[in-house]
Amino acid sequence: MDDKEALRVGAAVRRRRRSLGLTLAAVAGRSGLSVPFLSQIENERARPSARSLDRVAEALETTTARLRAAADSARAVDVVRAGEGDGVRRVVRGRHQLSALEFTGELDLGREFQHRNDEVMYVVRGAAEVEAEGQAHRLEEGDTLFLSGGVRHRWRATMPGTRLLVVAVAEHIDATFEPRR
């Protein structure tokens, strides 16, 4: 593992630990590693050996490969040029904490959607109609619609050349809120 990868894995370890609702002490107990060492890994002040990372991954109920994959996306910079895509364009490529798509043209996908996480629709140009929770919402240029996770909805562009940006918490992320006890 090189220095750049070692630094990225700390954030991935912290995100995974928090998503499981575990404390550093709990991960230390499961992995046999010390709380100070785990803290240094998470804060990118220590480089775990391959064996230590295996132990951390096991304690976090995942694999080293998955931690490294999450680390790869932790600090990514990627430019998506305007000319890419035809009708539907990924604005964010890869597997990240959010998903972003741009829809262009007179689209009517003709189906209902229901996502487990929150999403925002923003009309860049044109107009769209969104049906959510039994209500129709007409959106025009510059309008934004927020949909919390679980809301059934369908939408269609209502003007030629409409550009709609949809940004959502990625499906592989468990973004449900549970108050702290």
XYZ file of N, CA and C in Angstrom:
543
model
N 0.862 -1.172 0.000
C 0.000 0.000 0.000
C 0.901 1.224 0.000
N 0.694 2.146 -0.978
C 1.523 3.337 -1.014
C 0.966 4.404 -0.073
N 1.726 5.485 0.127
C 1.319 6.539 1.062
C -0.032 7.147 0.705
N -0.256 7.410 -0.589
C -1.500 8.026 -1.033
C -2.699 7.139 -0.693
N -2.590 5.840 -0.946
C -3.684 4.910 -0.651
C -3.883 4.779 0.851
N -2.769 4.733 1.610
C -2.877 4.604 3.062
C -3.620 5.793 3.653
N -3.376 6.981 3.116
C -4.059 8.151 3.637
C -5.548 8.104 3.341
N -5.922 7.608 2.192
C -7.336 7.547 1.833
C -8.103 6.517 2.637
N -7.479 5.436 3.016
C -8.192 4.352 3.686
C -8.720 4.782 5.055
N -8.100 5.747 5.689
C -8.558 6.214 6.997
C -9.983 6.738 6.960
N -10.281 7.561 5.967
C -11.633 8.100 5.834
C -12.640 6.985 5.549
N -12.230 6.003 4.749
C -13.120 4.875 4.442
C -13.402 4.049 5.693
N -12.374 3.839 6.512
C -12.544 3.092 7.766
C -13.507 3.844 8.684
N -13.314 5.153 8.816
C -14.176 5.951 9.690
C -15.633 5.907 9.208
N -15.850 6.090 7.898
C -17.217 6.055 7.368
C -17.880 4.714 7.639
N -17.149 3.632 7.408
C -17.704 2.291 7.612
C -18.026 2.068 9.094
N -17.114 2.458 9.970
C -17.339 2.282 11.413
C -18.579 3.045 11.855
N -18.691 4.277 11.411
C -19.846 5.097 11.795
C -21.140 4.556 11.216
N -21.083 4.036 9.985
C -22.304 3.494 9.381
C -22.814 2.284 10.153
N -21.907 1.577 10.803
C -22.302 0.427 11.626
C -22.663 0.834 13.052
N -22.448 2.099 13.386
C -22.748 2.585 14.731
C -21.776 2.076 15.784
N -20.539 1.817 15.369
C -19.535 1.275 16.287
C -18.615 2.373 16.818
N -18.162 2.192 18.025
C -17.150 3.079 18.596
C -15.773 2.535 18.239
N -14.757 3.373 18.425
C -13.386 2.895 18.223
C -13.080 1.742 19.171
N -13.596 1.831 20.387
C -13.351 0.767 21.372
C -13.952 -0.560 20.905
N -15.129 -0.508 20.295
C -15.760 -1.736 19.801
C -14.934 -2.348 18.674
N -14.444 -1.508 17.764
C -13.622 -2.015 16.662
C -12.307 -2.554 17.209
N -11.760 -1.889 18.217
C -10.525 -2.370 18.848
C -10.749 -3.751 19.449
N -11.872 -3.919 20.128
C -12.186 -5.216 20.716
C -12.346 -6.310 19.681
N -12.966 -5.983 18.575
C -13.174 -6.966 17.514
C -11.898 -7.295 16.751
N -11.018 -6.294 16.607
C -9.836 -6.473 15.752
C -8.574 -6.854 16.514
N -8.561 -6.599 17.830
C -7.353 -6.842 18.600
C -6.315 -5.728 18.457
N -6.697 -4.636 17.801
C -5.811 -3.483 17.651
C -6.180 -2.444 18.705
N -5.284 -1.551 19.003
C -5.539 -0.566 20.055
C -6.389 0.592 19.542
N -7.123 1.224 20.466
C -7.924 2.399 20.135
C -7.036 3.519 19.590
N -5.881 3.822 20.221
C -5.037 4.886 19.671
C -4.570 4.599 18.233
N -4.223 3.340 17.942
C -3.774 2.994 16.597
C -4.917 3.157 15.593
N -6.116 2.696 15.951
C -7.272 2.843 15.065
C -7.592 4.325 14.831
N -7.486 5.115 15.875
C -7.703 6.555 15.744
C -6.682 7.175 14.788
N -5.437 6.744 14.897
C -4.402 7.254 13.996
C -4.676 6.845 12.548
N -5.178 5.636 12.347
C -5.532 5.196 10.986
C -6.636 6.096 10.435
N -7.705 6.270 11.228
C -8.837 7.073 10.776
C -8.452 8.521 10.505
N -7.526 9.035 11.296
C -7.100 10.425 11.137
C -5.894 10.572 10.213
N -5.582 9.478 9.532
C -4.544 9.460 8.499
C -3.159 9.834 9.029
N -2.898 9.396 10.265
C -1.576 9.616 10.862
C -0.791 8.318 10.988
N -1.415 7.204 10.605
C -0.728 5.906 10.659
C -1.066 5.116 9.403
N -0.101 4.338 8.956
C -0.282 3.454 7.798
C -0.445 2.031 8.291
N -1.626 1.455 8.132
C -1.806 0.073 8.582
C -1.094 -0.903 7.644
N -0.533 -1.935 8.238
C 0.038 -3.009 7.419
C -1.124 -3.750 6.752
N -0.801 -4.606 5.803
C -1.831 -5.392 5.132
C -2.584 -6.244 6.149
N -1.857 -6.830 7.094
C -2.488 -7.676 8.123
C -3.396 -6.843 9.029
N -2.940 -5.671 9.437
C -3.774 -4.804 10.287
C -5.034 -4.371 9.556
N -4.889 -4.047 8.273
C -6.057 -3.637 7.503
C -7.040 -4.797 7.347
N -6.523 -6.006 7.189
C -7.391 -7.193 7.146
C -8.190 -7.309 8.444
N -7.535 -7.096 9.562
C -8.202 -7.204 10.872
C -9.259 -6.116 11.041
N -8.940 -4.914 10.587
C -9.908 -3.817 10.654
C -11.110 -4.137 9.773
N -10.853 -4.589 8.563
C -11.943 -4.922 7.640
C -12.852 -5.993 8.237
N -12.260 -7.021 8.802
C -13.057 -8.088 9.419
C -13.898 -7.537 10.568
N -13.306 -6.684 11.375
C -14.028 -6.079 12.498
C -15.185 -5.205 12.007
N -15.031 -4.640 10.821
C -16.063 -3.778 10.244
C -17.003 -4.523 9.305
N -16.926 -5.852 9.336
C -17.819 -6.715 8.559
C -17.761 -6.397 7.066
N -16.542 -6.216 6.580
C -16.334 -5.951 5.162
C -15.025 -6.606 4.744
N -14.555 -6.264 3.578
C -13.292 -6.813 3.098
C -12.290 -5.686 2.881
N -11.029 -6.053 2.829
C -9.982 -5.083 2.545
C -10.214 -4.460 1.170
N -10.616 -5.277 0.215
C -10.872 -4.769 -1.139
C -11.965 -3.709 -1.126
N -13.016 -3.920 -0.354
C -14.100 -2.937 -0.285
C -13.639 -1.657 0.399
N -12.824 -1.787 1.434
C -12.288 -0.586 2.086
C -11.414 0.199 1.112
N -10.588 -0.520 0.354
C -9.726 0.158 -0.618
C -10.552 0.805 -1.725
N -11.619 0.128 -2.161
C -12.488 0.711 -3.191
C -13.156 1.977 -2.665
N -13.601 1.941 -1.415
C -14.201 3.129 -0.801
C -13.156 4.224 -0.649
N -11.922 3.815 -0.370
C -10.842 4.788 -0.238
C -10.554 5.450 -1.578
N -10.639 4.685 -2.663
C -10.379 5.249 -3.992
C -11.329 6.382 -4.311
N -12.576 6.277 -3.824
C -13.550 7.317 -4.136
C -13.587 8.420 -3.082
N -12.809 8.269 -2.012
C -12.872 9.230 -0.920
C -12.413 10.618 -1.335
N -11.407 10.702 -2.173
C -10.866 11.998 -2.557
C -10.671 12.072 -4.062
N -11.710 11.798 -4.775
C -11.617 11.778 -6.228
C -11.911 13.157 -6.803
N -11.253 13.470 -7.875
C -11.546 14.662 -8.668
C -11.762 14.170 -10.088
N -12.929 14.451 -10.656
C -13.251 13.959 -11.981
C -14.086 15.010 -12.701
N -13.706 15.342 -13.901
C -14.446 16.309 -14.709
C -15.252 15.542 -15.748
N -16.535 15.841 -15.823
C -17.398 15.275 -16.843
C -17.753 16.423 -17.785
N -17.362 16.302 -19.024
C -17.575 17.375 -19.999
C -19.011 17.397 -20.501
N -19.465 18.565 -20.892
C -20.840 18.782 -21.306
C -21.278 17.910 -22.473
N -20.399 17.574 -23.384
C -20.786 16.816 -24.571
C -20.983 15.336 -24.355
N -20.698 14.832 -23.170
C -20.800 13.398 -22.912
C -22.250 13.007 -22.656
N -22.657 11.861 -23.159
C -24.001 11.340 -22.917
C -24.982 11.805 -23.971
N -26.072 11.075 -24.114
C -27.099 11.397 -25.094
C -28.458 11.233 -24.429
N -29.048 12.322 -23.973
C -30.334 12.264 -23.292
C -30.197 12.069 -21.796
N -29.353 11.133 -21.389
C -29.079 10.898 -19.971
C -27.560 10.875 -19.800
N -27.079 11.674 -18.877
C -25.628 11.779 -18.682
C -25.310 11.697 -17.194
N -24.360 10.834 -16.873
C -23.872 10.763 -15.493
C -23.015 11.987 -15.244
N -23.389 12.758 -14.241
C -22.631 13.951 -13.896
C -21.521 13.585 -12.911
N -21.737 12.523 -12.166
C -20.726 11.974 -11.263
C -20.522 10.522 -11.663
N -19.304 10.197 -12.072
C -18.994 8.818 -12.478
C -18.471 8.035 -11.280
N -18.650 6.738 -11.341
C -18.098 5.872 -10.305
C -19.067 5.648 -9.160
N -18.559 5.003 -8.151
C -19.355 4.628 -6.979
C -18.981 5.558 -5.838
N -19.835 6.537 -5.589
C -19.581 7.548 -4.572
C -20.772 7.635 -3.631
N -20.724 8.569 -2.706
C -21.809 8.730 -1.757
C -23.029 9.396 -2.371
N -22.848 10.001 -3.525
C -23.997 10.577 -4.205
C -23.998 10.167 -5.665
N -25.178 10.257 -6.230
C -25.381 9.946 -7.638
C -25.955 11.200 -8.267
N -25.484 11.563 -9.454
C -26.011 12.747 -10.130
C -26.167 12.441 -11.616
N -27.353 12.712 -12.127
C -27.670 12.481 -13.535
C -28.279 13.749 -14.114
N -27.985 13.999 -15.379
C -28.621 15.090 -16.091
C -29.444 14.478 -17.215
N -30.710 14.870 -17.286
C -31.620 14.407 -18.326
C -31.874 15.583 -19.260
N -31.754 15.341 -20.568
C -31.925 16.399 -21.560
C -32.940 15.955 -22.604
N -33.832 16.879 -22.958
C -34.795 16.601 -24.012
C -36.189 16.392 -23.470
N -37.071 15.938 -24.327
C -38.460 15.693 -23.947
C -38.587 14.264 -23.448
N -38.161 14.047 -22.252
C -38.145 12.695 -21.705
C -39.402 12.400 -20.903
N -39.912 11.228 -21.083
C -40.968 10.686 -20.242
C -40.585 9.230 -20.049
N -40.004 8.931 -18.903
C -39.508 7.580 -18.679
C -40.649 6.587 -18.466
N -41.866 7.100 -18.278
C -43.042 6.249 -18.252
C -43.113 5.258 -17.110
N -42.394 5.525 -16.042
C -42.486 4.603 -14.913
C -42.338 5.366 -13.609
N -42.687 4.701 -12.542
C -42.607 5.277 -11.208
C -41.293 4.857 -10.556
N -40.752 5.759 -9.754
C -39.499 5.487 -9.053
C -39.725 5.572 -7.550
N -38.910 4.835 -6.819
C -38.894 4.937 -5.372
C -37.472 4.582 -4.936
N -36.790 5.557 -4.369
C -35.411 5.357 -3.944
C -35.351 5.319 -2.423
N -34.387 4.611 -1.897
C -34.312 4.491 -0.440
C -33.739 5.734 0.223
N -33.036 6.573 -0.545
C -32.401 7.766 0.013
C -32.977 9.032 -0.615
N -32.628 10.168 -0.042
C -33.120 11.463 -0.493
C -32.592 11.824 -1.884
N -33.367 12.674 -2.568
C -32.925 13.173 -3.865
C -33.468 14.575 -4.084
N -32.774 15.315 -4.953
C -33.159 16.670 -5.324
C -33.226 16.728 -6.837
N -34.297 17.345 -7.347
C -34.429 17.590 -8.789
C -34.319 19.094 -8.997
N -33.497 19.495 -9.964
C -33.306 20.911 -10.274
C -33.483 21.105 -11.775
N -34.359 22.028 -12.154
C -34.594 22.300 -13.562
C -33.586 23.355 -14.020
N -32.630 22.921 -14.819
C -31.604 23.813 -15.342
C -32.197 24.665 -16.458
N -32.993 24.016 -17.325
C -33.612 24.714 -18.460
C -34.926 24.010 -18.778
N -35.928 24.779 -19.182
C -37.199 24.189 -19.594
C -38.170 24.023 -18.445
N -38.912 22.911 -18.484
C -39.939 22.654 -17.469
C -40.186 21.155 -17.355
N -40.663 20.761 -16.190
C -40.971 19.347 -15.948
C -42.179 19.259 -15.033
N -42.819 18.125 -15.095
C -43.924 17.842 -14.192
C -43.564 16.604 -13.391
N -43.703 16.707 -12.087
C -43.374 15.597 -11.197
C -44.618 15.250 -10.395
N -44.953 13.970 -10.381
C -46.043 13.488 -9.546
C -45.416 12.755 -8.371
N -45.698 13.242 -7.151
C -45.136 12.641 -5.941
C -46.185 12.638 -4.846
N -46.342 11.499 -4.214
C -47.317 11.368 -3.131
C -48.709 11.834 -3.560
N -49.087 11.520 -4.821
C -50.418 11.836 -5.313
C -50.628 13.280 -5.724
N -49.595 14.103 -5.674
C -49.719 15.500 -6.066
C -48.832 15.786 -7.267
N -49.342 16.614 -8.175
C -48.556 17.028 -9.338
C -47.855 18.342 -9.017
N -46.594 18.421 -9.391
C -45.797 19.625 -9.163
C -45.217 20.060 -10.500
N -45.537 21.263 -10.931
C -44.977 21.814 -12.165
C -43.718 22.584 -11.789
N -42.613 22.189 -12.392
C -41.327 22.838 -12.126
C -40.869 23.582 -13.363
N -40.393 24.778 -13.160
C -39.867 25.584 -14.249
C -38.404 25.874 -13.993
N -37.765 26.488 -14.973
C -36.337 26.789 -14.893
C -35.973 27.418 -13.550
N -34.990 26.808 -12.898
C -34.518 27.308 -11.609
C -35.221 26.703 -10.404
N -36.325 25.986 -10.620
C -37.061 25.363 -9.514
C -36.349 24.099 -9.037
N -36.526 23.811 -7.763
C -35.951 22.624 -7.138
C -37.056 21.871 -6.412
N -37.007 20.550 -6.487
C -37.944 19.697 -5.759
C -37.125 18.716 -4.938
N -37.415 18.625 -3.647
C -36.755 17.665 -2.761
C -37.703 16.504 -2.525
N -37.167 15.279 -2.587
C -37.936 14.073 -2.287
C -37.184 13.275 -1.233
N -37.822 13.037 -0.121
C -37.155 12.220 0.895
C -37.183 10.758 0.462
N -36.288 9.977 1.025
C -36.204 8.567 0.688
C -37.543 7.876 0.890
N -37.911 7.017 -0.059
C -39.140 6.252 0.055
C -40.341 6.852 -0.645
N -40.232 8.109 -1.100
C -41.363 8.750 -1.775
C -41.468 8.218 -3.208
N -42.636 7.678 -3.544
C -42.874 7.217 -4.912
C -43.111 8.442 -5.790
N -42.510 8.408 -6.979
C -42.667 9.552 -7.873
C -42.429 9.155 -9.324
N -42.932 9.985 -10.214
C -42.671 9.863 -11.645
C -42.529 11.280 -12.156
N -41.832 11.419 -13.275
C -41.669 12.755 -13.832
C -41.541 12.695 -15.342
N -41.766 13.871 -15.959
C -41.594 13.995 -17.400
C -41.249 15.439 -17.722
N -40.409 15.612 -18.734
C -40.096 16.942 -19.242
C -41.294 17.424 -20.046
N -41.652 18.691 -19.920
C -42.833 19.207 -20.609
C -42.502 20.239 -21.681
N -41.224 20.523 -21.876
C -40.810 21.463 -22.918
C -39.617 20.883 -23.675
N -39.534 21.152 -24.964
C -38.360 20.707 -25.723
C -37.086 21.312 -25.129
N -36.022 20.535 -25.127
C -34.730 21.024 -24.649
C -34.606 21.131 -23.146
N -35.545 20.566 -22.418
C -35.477 20.624 -20.952
C -34.217 19.916 -20.465
N -33.575 20.514 -19.469
C -32.421 19.907 -18.800
C -32.760 19.811 -17.321
N -32.766 18.594 -16.812
C -33.120 18.335 -15.427
C -31.947 17.649 -14.744
N -31.492 18.198 -13.644
C -30.408 17.615 -12.867
C -31.008 16.908 -11.656
N -30.674 15.626 -11.504
C -31.166 14.833 -10.372
C -29.958 14.380 -9.568
N -29.925 14.796 -8.300
C -28.834 14.437 -7.396
C -29.441 13.688 -6.224
N -28.866 12.529 -5.921
C -29.415 11.690 -4.857
C -28.291 11.062 -4.040
N -28.601 10.741 -2.807
C -27.690 9.928 -2.004
C -27.679 8.558 -2.669
N -26.507 8.031 -2.941
C -26.375 6.775 -3.688
C -27.100 5.628 -2.993
N -27.615 4.713 -3.801
C -28.384 3.575 -3.289
C -27.568 2.672 -2.368
N -26.250 2.594 -2.567
C -25.444 1.704 -1.729
C -25.119 2.317 -0.368
N -25.536 3.560 -0.141
C -25.299 4.245 1.132
C -26.558 4.120 1.985
N -26.391 3.750 3.234
C -27.511 3.704 4.164
C -27.557 5.051 4.871
N -28.419 5.937 4.371
C -28.477 7.296 4.901
C -29.681 7.510 5.812
N -30.228 6.438 6.341
C -31.366 6.596 7.239
C -30.873 7.220 8.536
N -31.690 8.105 9.086
C -31.307 8.823 10.295
C -31.856 8.121 11.511
N -30.985 7.852 12.455
C -31.391 7.300 13.728
C -30.849 8.211 14.807
N -31.733 8.800 15.619
C -31.252 9.708 16.664
C -30.337 8.992 17.640
N -29.359 9.748 18.127
C -28.428 9.167 19.112
C -29.137 8.994 20.442
N -28.748 7.959 21.116
C -29.394 7.687 22.406
C -28.606 8.289 23.518
